[in-house]
Short mmCIF file of C-alpha atoms in Angstrom, two decimals:
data_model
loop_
_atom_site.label_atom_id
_atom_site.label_comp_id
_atom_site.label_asym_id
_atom_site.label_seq_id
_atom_site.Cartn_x
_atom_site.Cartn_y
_atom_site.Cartn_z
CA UNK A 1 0.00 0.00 0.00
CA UNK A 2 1.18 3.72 -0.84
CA UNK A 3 0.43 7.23 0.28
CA UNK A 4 -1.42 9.14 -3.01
CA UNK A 5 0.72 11.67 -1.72
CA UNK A 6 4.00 9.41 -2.36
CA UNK A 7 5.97 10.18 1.19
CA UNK A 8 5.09 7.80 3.15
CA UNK A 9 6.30 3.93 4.03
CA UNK A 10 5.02 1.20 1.90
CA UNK A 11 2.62 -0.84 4.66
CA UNK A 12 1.12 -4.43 4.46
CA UNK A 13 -2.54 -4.96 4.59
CA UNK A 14 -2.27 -5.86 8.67
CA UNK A 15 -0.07 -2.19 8.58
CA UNK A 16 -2.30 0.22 6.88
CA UNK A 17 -5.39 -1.74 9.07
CA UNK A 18 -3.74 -0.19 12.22
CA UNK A 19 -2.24 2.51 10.52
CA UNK A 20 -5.32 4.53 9.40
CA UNK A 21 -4.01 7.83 7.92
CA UNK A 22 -0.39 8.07 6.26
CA UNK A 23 2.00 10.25 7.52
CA UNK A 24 2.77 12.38 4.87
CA UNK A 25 -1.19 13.36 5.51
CA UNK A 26 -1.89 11.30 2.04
CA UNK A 27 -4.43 8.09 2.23
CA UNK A 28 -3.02 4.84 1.32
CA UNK A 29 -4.45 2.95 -1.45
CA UNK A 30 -2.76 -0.62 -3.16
CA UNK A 31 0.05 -0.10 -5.35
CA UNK A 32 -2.13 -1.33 -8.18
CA UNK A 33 -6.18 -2.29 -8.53
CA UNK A 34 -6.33 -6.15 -8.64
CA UNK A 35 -9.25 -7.16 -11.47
CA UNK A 36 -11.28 -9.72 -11.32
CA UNK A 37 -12.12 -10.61 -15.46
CA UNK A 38 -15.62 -11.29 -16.17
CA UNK A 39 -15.40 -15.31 -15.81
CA UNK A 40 -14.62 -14.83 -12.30
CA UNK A 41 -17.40 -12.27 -11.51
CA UNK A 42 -19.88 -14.88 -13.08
CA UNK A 43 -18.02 -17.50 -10.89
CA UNK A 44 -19.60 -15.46 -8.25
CA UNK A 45 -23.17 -16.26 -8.58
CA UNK A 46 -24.77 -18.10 -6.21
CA UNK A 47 -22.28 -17.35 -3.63
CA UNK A 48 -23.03 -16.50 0.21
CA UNK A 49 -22.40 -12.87 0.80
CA UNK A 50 -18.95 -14.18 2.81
CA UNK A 51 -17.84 -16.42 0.07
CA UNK A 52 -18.20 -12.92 -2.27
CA UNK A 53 -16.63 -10.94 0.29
CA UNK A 54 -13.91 -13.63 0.40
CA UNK A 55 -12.99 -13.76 -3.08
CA UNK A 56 -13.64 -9.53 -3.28
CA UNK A 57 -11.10 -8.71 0.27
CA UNK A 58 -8.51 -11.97 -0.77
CA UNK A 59 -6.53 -9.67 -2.91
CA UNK A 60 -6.20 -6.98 -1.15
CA UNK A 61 -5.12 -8.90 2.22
CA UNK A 62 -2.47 -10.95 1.18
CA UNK A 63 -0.38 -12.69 3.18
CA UNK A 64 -1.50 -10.89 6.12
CA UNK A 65 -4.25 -13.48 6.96
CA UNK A 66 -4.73 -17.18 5.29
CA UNK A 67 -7.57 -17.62 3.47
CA UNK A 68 -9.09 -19.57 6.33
CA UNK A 69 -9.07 -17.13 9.22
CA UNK A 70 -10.36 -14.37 6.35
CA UNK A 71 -13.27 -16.15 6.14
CA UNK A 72 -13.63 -16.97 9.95
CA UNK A 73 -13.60 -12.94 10.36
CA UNK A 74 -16.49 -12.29 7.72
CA UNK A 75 -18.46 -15.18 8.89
CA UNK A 76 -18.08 -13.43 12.74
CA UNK A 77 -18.85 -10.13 11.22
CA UNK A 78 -22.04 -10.39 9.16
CA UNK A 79 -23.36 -13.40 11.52
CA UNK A 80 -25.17 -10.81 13.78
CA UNK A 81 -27.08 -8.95 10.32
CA UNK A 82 -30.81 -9.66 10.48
CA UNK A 83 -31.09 -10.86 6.64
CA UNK A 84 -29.38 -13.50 5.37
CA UNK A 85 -28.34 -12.00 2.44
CA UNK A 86 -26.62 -9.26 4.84
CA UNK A 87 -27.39 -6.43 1.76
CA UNK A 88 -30.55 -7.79 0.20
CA UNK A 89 -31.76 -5.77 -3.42
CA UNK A 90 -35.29 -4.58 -3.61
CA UNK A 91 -36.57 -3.94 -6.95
CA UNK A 92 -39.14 -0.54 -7.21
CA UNK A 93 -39.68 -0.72 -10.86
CA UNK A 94 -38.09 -2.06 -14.27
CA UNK A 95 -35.33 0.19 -13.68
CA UNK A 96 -34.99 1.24 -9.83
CA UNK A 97 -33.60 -0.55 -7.20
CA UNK A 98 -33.12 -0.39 -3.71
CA UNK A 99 -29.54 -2.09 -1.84
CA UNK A 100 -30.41 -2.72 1.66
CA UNK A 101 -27.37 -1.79 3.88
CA UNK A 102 -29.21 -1.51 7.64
CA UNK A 103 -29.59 -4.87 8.37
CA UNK A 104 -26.98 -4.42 10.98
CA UNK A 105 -26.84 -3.68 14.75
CA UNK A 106 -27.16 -0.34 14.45
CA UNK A 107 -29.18 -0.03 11.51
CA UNK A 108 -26.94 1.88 8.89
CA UNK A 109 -24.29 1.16 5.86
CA UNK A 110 -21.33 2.03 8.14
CA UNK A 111 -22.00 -1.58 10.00
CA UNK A 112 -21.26 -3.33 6.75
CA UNK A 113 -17.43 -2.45 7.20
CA UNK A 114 -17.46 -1.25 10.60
CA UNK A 115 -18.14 -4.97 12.28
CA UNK A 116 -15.30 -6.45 10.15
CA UNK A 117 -12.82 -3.63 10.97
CA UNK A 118 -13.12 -4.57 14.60
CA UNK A 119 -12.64 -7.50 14.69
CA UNK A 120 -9.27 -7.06 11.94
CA UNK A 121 -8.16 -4.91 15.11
CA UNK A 122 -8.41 -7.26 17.26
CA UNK A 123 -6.95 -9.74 15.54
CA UNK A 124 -3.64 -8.03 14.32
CA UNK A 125 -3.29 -6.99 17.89
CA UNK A 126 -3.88 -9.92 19.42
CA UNK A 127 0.00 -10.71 18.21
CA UNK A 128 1.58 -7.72 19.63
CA UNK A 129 2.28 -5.80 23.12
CA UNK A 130 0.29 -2.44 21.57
CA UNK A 131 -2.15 -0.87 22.86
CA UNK A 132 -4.19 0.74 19.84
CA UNK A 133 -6.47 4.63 20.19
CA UNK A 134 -8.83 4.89 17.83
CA UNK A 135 -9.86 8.40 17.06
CA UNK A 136 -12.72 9.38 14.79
CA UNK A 137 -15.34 11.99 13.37
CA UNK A 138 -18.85 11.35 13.07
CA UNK A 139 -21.87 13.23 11.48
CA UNK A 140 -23.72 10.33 12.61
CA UNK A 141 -23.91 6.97 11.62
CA UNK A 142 -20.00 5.97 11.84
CA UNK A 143 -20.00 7.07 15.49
CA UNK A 144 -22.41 4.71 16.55
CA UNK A 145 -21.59 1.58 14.40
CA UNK A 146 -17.39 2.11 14.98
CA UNK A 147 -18.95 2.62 18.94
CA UNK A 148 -20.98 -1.18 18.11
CA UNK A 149 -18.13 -2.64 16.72
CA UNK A 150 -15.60 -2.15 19.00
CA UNK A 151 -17.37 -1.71 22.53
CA UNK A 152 -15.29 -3.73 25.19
CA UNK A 153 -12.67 -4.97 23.14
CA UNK A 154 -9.40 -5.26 25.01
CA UNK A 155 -6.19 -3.21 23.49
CA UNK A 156 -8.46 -0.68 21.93
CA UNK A 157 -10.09 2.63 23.54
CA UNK A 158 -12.34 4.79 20.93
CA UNK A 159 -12.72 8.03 20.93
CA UNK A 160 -15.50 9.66 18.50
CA UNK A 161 -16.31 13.13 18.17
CA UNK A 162 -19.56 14.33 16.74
CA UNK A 163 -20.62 18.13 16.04
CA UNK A 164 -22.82 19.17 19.31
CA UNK A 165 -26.80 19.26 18.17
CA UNK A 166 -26.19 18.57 14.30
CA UNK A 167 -26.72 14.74 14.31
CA UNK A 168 -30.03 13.04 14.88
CA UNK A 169 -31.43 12.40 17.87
CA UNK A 170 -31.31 8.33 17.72
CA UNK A 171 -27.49 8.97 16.11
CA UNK A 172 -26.53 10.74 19.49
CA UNK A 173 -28.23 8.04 21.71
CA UNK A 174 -26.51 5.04 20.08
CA UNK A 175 -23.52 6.42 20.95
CA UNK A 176 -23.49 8.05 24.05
CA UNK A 177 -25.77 5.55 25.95
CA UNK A 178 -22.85 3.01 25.19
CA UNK A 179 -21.19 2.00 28.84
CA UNK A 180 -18.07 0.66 28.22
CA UNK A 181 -14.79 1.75 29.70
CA UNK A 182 -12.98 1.92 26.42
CA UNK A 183 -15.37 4.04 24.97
CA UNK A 184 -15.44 8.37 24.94
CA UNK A 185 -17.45 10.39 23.32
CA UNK A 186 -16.89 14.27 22.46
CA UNK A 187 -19.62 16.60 21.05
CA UNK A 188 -17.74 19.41 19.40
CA UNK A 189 -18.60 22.89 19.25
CA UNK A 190 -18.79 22.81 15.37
CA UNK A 191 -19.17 21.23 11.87
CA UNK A 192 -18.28 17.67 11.00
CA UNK A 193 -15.55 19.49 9.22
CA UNK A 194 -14.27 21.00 12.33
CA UNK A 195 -14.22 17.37 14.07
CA UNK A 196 -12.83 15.81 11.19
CA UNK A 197 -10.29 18.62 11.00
CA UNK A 198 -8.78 17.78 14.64
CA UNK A 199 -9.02 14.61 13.66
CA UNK A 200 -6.37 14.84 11.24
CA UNK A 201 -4.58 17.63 13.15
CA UNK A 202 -4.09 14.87 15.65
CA UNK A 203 -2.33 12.11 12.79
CA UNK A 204 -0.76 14.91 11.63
CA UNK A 205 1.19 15.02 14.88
CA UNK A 206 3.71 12.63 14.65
CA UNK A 207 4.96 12.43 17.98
CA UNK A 208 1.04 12.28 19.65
CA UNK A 209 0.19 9.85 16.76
CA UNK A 210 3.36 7.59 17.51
CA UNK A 211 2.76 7.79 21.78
CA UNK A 212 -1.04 6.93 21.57
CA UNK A 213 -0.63 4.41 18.27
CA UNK A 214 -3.55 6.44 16.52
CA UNK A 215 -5.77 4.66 14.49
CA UNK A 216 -9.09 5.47 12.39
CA UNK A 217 -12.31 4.03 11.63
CA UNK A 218 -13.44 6.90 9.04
CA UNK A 219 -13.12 5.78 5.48
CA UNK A 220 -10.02 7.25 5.22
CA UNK A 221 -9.04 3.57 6.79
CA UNK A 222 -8.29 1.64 3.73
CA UNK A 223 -9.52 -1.69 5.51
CA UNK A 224 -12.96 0.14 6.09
CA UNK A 225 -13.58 0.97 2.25
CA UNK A 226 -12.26 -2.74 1.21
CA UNK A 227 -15.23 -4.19 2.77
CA UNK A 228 -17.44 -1.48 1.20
CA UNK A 229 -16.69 -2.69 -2.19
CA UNK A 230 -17.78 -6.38 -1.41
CA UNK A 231 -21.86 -4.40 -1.55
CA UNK A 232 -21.43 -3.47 -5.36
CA UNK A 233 -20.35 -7.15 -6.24
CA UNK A 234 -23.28 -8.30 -4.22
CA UNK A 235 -26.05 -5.46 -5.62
CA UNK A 236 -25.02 -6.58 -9.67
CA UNK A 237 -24.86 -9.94 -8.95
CA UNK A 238 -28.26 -9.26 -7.69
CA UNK A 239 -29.92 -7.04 -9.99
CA UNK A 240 -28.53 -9.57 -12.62
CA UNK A 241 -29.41 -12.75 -11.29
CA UNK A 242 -31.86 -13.50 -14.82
CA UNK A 243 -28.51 -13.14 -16.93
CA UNK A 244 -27.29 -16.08 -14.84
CA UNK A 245 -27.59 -18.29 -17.97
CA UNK A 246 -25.76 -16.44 -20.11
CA UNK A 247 -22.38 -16.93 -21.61
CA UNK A 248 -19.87 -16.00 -19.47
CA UNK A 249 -18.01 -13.39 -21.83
CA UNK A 250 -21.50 -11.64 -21.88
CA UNK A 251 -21.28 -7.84 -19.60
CA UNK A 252 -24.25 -6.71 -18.69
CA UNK A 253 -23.94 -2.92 -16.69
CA UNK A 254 -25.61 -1.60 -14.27
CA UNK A 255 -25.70 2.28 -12.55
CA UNK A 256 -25.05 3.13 -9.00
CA UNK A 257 -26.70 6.26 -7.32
CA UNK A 258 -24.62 7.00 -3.99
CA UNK A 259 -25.48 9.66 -1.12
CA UNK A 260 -22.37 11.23 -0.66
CA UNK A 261 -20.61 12.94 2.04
CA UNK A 262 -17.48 12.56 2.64
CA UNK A 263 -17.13 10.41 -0.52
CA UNK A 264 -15.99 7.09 1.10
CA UNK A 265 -18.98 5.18 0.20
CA UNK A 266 -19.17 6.17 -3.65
CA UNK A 267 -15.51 5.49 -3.70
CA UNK A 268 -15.71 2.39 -2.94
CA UNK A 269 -18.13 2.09 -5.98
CA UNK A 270 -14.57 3.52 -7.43
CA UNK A 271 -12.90 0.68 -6.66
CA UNK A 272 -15.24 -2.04 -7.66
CA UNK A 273 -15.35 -0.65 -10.94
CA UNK A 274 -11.30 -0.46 -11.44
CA UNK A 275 -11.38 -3.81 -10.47
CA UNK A 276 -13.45 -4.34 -13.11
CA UNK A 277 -17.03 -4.64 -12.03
CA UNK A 278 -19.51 -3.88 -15.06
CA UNK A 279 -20.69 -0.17 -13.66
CA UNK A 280 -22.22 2.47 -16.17
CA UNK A 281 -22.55 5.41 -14.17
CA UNK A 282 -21.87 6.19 -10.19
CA UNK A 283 -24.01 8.99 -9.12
CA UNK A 284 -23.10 11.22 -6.80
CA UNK A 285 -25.74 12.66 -4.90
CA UNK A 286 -25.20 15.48 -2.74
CA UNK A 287 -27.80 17.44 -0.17
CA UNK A 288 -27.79 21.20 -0.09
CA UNK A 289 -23.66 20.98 0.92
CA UNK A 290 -23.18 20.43 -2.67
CA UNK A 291 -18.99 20.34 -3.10
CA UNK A 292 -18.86 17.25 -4.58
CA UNK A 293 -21.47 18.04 -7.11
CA UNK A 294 -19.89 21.49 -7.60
CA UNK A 295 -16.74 19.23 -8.58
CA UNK A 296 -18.15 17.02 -11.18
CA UNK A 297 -20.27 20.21 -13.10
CA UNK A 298 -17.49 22.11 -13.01
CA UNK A 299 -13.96 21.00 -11.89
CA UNK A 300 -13.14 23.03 -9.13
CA UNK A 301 -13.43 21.75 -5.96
CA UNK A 302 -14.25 24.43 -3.24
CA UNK A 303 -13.96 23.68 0.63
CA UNK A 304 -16.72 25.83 2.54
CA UNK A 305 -16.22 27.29 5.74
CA UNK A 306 -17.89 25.63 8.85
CA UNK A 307 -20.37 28.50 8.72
CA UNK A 308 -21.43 28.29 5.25
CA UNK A 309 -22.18 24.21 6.01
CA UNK A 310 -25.89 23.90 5.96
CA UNK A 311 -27.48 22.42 9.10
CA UNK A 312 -30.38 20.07 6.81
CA UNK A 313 -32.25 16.89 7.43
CA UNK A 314 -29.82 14.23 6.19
CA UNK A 315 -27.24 15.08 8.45
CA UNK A 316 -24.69 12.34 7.96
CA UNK A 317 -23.83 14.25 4.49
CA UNK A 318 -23.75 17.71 5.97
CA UNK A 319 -20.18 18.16 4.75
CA UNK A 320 -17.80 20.34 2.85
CA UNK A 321 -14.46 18.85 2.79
CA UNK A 322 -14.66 15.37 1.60
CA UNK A 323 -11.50 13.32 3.03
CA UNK A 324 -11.85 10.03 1.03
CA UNK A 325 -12.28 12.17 -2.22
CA UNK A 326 -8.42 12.03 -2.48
CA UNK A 327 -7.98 8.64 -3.62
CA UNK A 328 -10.06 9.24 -6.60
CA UNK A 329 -8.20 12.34 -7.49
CA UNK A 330 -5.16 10.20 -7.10
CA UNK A 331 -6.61 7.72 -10.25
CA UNK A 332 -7.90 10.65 -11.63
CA UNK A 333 -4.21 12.53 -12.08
CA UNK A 334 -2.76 9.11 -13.46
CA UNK A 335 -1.48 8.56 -10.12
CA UNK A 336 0.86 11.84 -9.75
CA UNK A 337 1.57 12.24 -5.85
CA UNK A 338 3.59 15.06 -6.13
CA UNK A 339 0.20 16.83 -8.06
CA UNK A 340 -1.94 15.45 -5.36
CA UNK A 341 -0.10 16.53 -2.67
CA UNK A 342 0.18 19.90 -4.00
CA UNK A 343 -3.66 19.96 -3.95
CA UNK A 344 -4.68 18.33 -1.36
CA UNK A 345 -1.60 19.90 0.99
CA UNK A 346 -0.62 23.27 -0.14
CA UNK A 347 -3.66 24.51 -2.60
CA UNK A 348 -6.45 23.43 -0.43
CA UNK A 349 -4.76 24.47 2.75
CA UNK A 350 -3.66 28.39 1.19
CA UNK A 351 -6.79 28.91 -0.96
CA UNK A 352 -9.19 26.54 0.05
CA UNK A 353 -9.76 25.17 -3.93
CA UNK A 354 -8.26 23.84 -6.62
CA UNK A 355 -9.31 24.31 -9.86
CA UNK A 356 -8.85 21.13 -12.68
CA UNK A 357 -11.57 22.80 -15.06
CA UNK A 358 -9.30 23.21 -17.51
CA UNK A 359 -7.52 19.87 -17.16
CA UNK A 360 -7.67 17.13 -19.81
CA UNK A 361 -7.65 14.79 -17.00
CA UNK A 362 -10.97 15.98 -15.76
CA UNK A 363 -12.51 16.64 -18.92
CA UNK A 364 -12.01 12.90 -19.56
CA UNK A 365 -13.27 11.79 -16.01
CA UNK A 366 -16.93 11.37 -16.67
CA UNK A 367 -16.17 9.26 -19.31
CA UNK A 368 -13.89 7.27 -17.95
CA UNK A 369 -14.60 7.04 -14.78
CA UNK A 370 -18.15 6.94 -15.43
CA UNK A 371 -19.02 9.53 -12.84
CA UNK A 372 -22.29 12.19 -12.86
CA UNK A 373 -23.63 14.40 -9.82
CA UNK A 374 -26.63 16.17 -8.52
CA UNK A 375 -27.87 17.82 -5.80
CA UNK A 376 -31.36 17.83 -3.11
CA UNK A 377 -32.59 19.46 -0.81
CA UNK A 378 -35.44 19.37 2.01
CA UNK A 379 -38.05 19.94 -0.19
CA UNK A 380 -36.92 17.40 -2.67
CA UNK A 381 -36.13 15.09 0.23
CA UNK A 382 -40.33 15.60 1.64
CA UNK A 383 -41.28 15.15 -1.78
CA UNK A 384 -39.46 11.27 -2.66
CA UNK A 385 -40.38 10.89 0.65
CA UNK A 386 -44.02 11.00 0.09
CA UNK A 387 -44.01 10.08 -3.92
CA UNK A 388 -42.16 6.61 -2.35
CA UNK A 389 -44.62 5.44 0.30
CA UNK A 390 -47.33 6.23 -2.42
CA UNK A 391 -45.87 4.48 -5.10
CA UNK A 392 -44.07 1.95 -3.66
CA UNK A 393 -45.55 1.96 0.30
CA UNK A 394 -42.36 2.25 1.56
CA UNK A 395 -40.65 4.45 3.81
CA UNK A 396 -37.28 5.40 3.32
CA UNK A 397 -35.00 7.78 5.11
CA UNK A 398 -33.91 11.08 4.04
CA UNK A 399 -30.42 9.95 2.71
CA UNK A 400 -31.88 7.44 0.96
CA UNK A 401 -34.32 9.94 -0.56
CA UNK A 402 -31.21 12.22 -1.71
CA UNK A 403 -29.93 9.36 -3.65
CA UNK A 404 -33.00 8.54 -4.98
CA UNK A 405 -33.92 12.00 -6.30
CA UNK A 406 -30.98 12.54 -8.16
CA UNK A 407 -30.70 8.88 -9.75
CA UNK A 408 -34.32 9.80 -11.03
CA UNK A 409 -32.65 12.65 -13.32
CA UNK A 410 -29.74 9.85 -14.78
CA UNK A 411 -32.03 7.28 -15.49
CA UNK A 412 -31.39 4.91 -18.79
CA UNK A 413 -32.79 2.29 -20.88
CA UNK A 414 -32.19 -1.24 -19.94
CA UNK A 415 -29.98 -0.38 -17.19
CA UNK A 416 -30.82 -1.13 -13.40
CA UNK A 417 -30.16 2.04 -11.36
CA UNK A 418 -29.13 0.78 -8.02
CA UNK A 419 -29.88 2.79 -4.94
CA UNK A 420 -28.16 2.93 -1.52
CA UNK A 421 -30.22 2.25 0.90
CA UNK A 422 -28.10 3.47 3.53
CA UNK A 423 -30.54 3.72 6.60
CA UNK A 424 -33.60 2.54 8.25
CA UNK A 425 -35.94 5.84 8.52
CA UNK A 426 -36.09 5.82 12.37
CA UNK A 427 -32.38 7.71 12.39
CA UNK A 428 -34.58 10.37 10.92
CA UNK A 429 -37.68 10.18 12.56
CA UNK A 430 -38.83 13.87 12.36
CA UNK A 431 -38.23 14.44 8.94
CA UNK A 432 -40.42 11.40 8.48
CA UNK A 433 -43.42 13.09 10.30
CA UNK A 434 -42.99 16.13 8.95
CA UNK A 435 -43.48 14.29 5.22
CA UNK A 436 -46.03 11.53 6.13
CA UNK A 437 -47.47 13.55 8.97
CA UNK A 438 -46.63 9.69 11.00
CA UNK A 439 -43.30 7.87 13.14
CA UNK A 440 -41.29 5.10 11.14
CA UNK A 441 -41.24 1.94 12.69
CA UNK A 442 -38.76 1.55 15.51
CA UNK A 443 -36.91 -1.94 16.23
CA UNK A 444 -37.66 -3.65 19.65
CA UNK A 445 -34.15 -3.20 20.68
CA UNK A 446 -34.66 0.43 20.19
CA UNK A 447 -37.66 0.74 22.40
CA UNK A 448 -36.49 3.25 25.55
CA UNK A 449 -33.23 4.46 24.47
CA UNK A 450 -34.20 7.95 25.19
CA UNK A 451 -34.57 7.07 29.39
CA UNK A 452 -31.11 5.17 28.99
CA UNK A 453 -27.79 6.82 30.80
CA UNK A 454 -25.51 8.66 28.44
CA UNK A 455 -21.79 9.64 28.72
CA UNK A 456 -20.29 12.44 26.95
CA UNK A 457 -18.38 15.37 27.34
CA UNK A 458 -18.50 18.65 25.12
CA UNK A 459 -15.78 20.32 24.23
CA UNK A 460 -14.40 23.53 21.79
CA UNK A 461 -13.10 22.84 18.31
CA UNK A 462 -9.44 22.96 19.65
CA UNK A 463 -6.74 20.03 18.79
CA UNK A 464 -4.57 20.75 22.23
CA UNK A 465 -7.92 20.47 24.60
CA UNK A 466 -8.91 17.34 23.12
CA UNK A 467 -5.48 15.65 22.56
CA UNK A 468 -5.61 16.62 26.85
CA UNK A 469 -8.31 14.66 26.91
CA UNK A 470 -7.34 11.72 25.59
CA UNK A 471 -3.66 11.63 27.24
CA UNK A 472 -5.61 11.84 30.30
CA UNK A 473 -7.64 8.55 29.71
CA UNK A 474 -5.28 6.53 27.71
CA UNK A 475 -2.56 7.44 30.11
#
């Protein structure tokens, strides 16, 4: 594995697992996309979701686990999903589908990864006299699954910082009502950006991230987006299933329609096609904190400042400085570090921007890349809301309805448009009565979490208070 910024060791899988961000501030990535041709994708069919996972993750581990004890990990990971398929496909219509990924313990996409990343910790540490500190930023959903996934665990503490009053109610529960002695929580005075922000402030230390053995659970861990892409083999094989009887030469593609934050999830959609899953089109679909829509319009990609982030009602992509959006620009730029780092490091840091409008890398990228963007907002989100329980009677959640909304606008012949479904509509349960006028279902196990104890301290947006904090605790 490499830094896209190019100055930073060359790590093993079980490395980068623990290692989280690089230290030249890059995000590591494999040397080279492994492929799997089209007879081995049809070789897929059939499959358990851990068999696909196993043959998906098997390149990118090597000879960090056996083959054997990768598959004892999946199986442990995706034993405790409710469905059996773990990411089941609903079909709406000839052309829309749904990809279920809250069938997990805490009901959202970031479980999918999230329960095997735990248990990779625990196993690579299980060999060594470390102690591992897990810090992270959450606008919601990675808080409490990261929380769920590695509650209890011995050689790891977690701590997870979420913006103070800007993530959902039931977000802020499931993590804060958590009880375990390795687990912290800190509600910052700010954005997501500004927690993400320390965040990296704190790998950027060196001498902090070397005493405390920092690790991450955002997607900037490269472990957490491998098991991401395993979901896109699973949706096509899926939506596909009729072609099963075809030759196995014959491609057919399908479309992808992402909500997108922090662009972790649609880049793992990235990888699966570079590996060389049939994809048409990834859609990137942005709420009213448009950057990454700005970006594929236009090519210039424009940080906003924390108070120019809109506060809106699918919080977990209420964000204006993507972190995982690196490793595509890294593909994009043929793989120039030095360019990359220039961007990411000194241009984004003095300006803010970058600007690749005129660059015939960019102006190639849609096509290549396959990659188109849009944008919605509350009243868009009300409205798929309520045109979706009336068409379909289903409820969704307001993410969900984001992604939907804007695959609606890239819609083709004879291609399957496949939806995230990245989170049951409880998360979100007043946006839901404010479009249906009526409460989601809630799970059993979520019955009384608001009377529950919580533990969590607030704190400002400042990198030496909360670094206090946790050399206080870990000490």
């Amino acid at each position: 594995y490499i830094s896209t910024r190019g100055a930073a060791p060359i790590l093993d899988f079980e490395e980068v697992t623990l290692a989280g961000l690089a230290r030249d501030g890059g995000l590591y990535v494999p040397e080279s996309w492994p492929t799997l041709s089209a007879a081995e994708i049809a070789d897929l069919r059939g499959l358990s979701y851990v068999e696909t996972a196993l043959r998906v993750c098997r390149p990118f581990v090597g000879d960090s686990l056996t083959e054997d004890e990768l598959r004892g990990l999946l199986t442990q990971a995706y034993g405790s999903f409710s469905h059996a398929a773990v990411t089941p496909l609903k079909q709406l219509d000839e052309r829309q589908w749904l990809l279920e990924l809250f069938h997990g313990p805490t009901l959202a996409f970031k479980d999918v990864a999230l329960q095997l990343l735990g248990l990779l910790f625990e196993r690579f540490l299980s060999t060594r006299d470390e102690h591992l500190t897990v810090v992270g930023a959450t606008s919601g959903d990675t808080g409490s699954a990261a929380i769920q996934a590695l509650a209890g665990r011995a050689k790891v503490d977690i701590f997870m910082l979420h913006p103070q009053g800007r993530v959902s109610d039931v977000q802020r529960r499931q993590m804060t009502t958590v009880m375990a002695p390795n687990v912290y929580n800190i509600a910052v005075d700010g954005t997501f950006d500004d927690a993400q922000a320390l965040v990296k402030a704190m790998f950027n230390d060196a001498s902090f991230a070397s005493r405390f053995r920092l690790s991450a659970v955002n997607s900037i861990n490269w472990a957490r987006l491998m098991a991401q892409v395993v979901y896109y083999f699973a949706g096509y094989l899926q939506a596909t299933q009729d072609s099963a009887g075809l030759a196995r030469t014959e491609v057919r593609k399908v479309s992808f329609a992402v909500p997108s934050g922090n662009f972790g999830n649609v880049c793992a959609g990235h990888v699966a096609r570079m590996m060389g899953l049939p994809i048409d089109t990834l859609v990137v679909a942005t709420n009213e904190n448009d950057v990454l829509d700005e970006f594929f319009r236009t090519g210039v990609y424009r940080v906003r400042a924390s108070a120019d982030t809109h506060e809106t009602s699918s919080p977990s992509m209420d964000i204006s400085k993507a972190s995982n959006f690196e490793r595509f620009v890294f593909d994009l730029l043929g793989r120039d570090a030095a360019r990359v780092a220039d961007l990411f490091g000194a241009q984004l840091s003095a300006q803010g921007r970058f600007d690749l409008s005129g660059d015939a890398a960019f102006q190639a990228a849609a096509r290549h890349y396959g990659f188109v963007s849009g944008k919605s907002t509350h009243a868009d989100r009300l409205q798929t809301i309520r045109d979706t329980h009336a068409r379909f009677d289903l409820i969704i959640d307001t993410h969900t309805a984001d992604g939907l909304k804007v695959a609606r606008a890239h819609l083709m012949p004879d291609v399957p448009m496949i939806v995230l479904e990245t989170a049951l509509p409880i998360k979100f349960a007043e946006t839901i009565q404010e479009a249906l006028g009526r409460l989601p279902a809630r799970p059993a196990r979520f019955e009384g979490i608001e009377a529950l104890p919580k533990r969590v301290v607030v704190m400002p947006a400042d990198a030496l208070l909360v670094k206090a904090y946790i050399a206080k605790h870990v000490d």
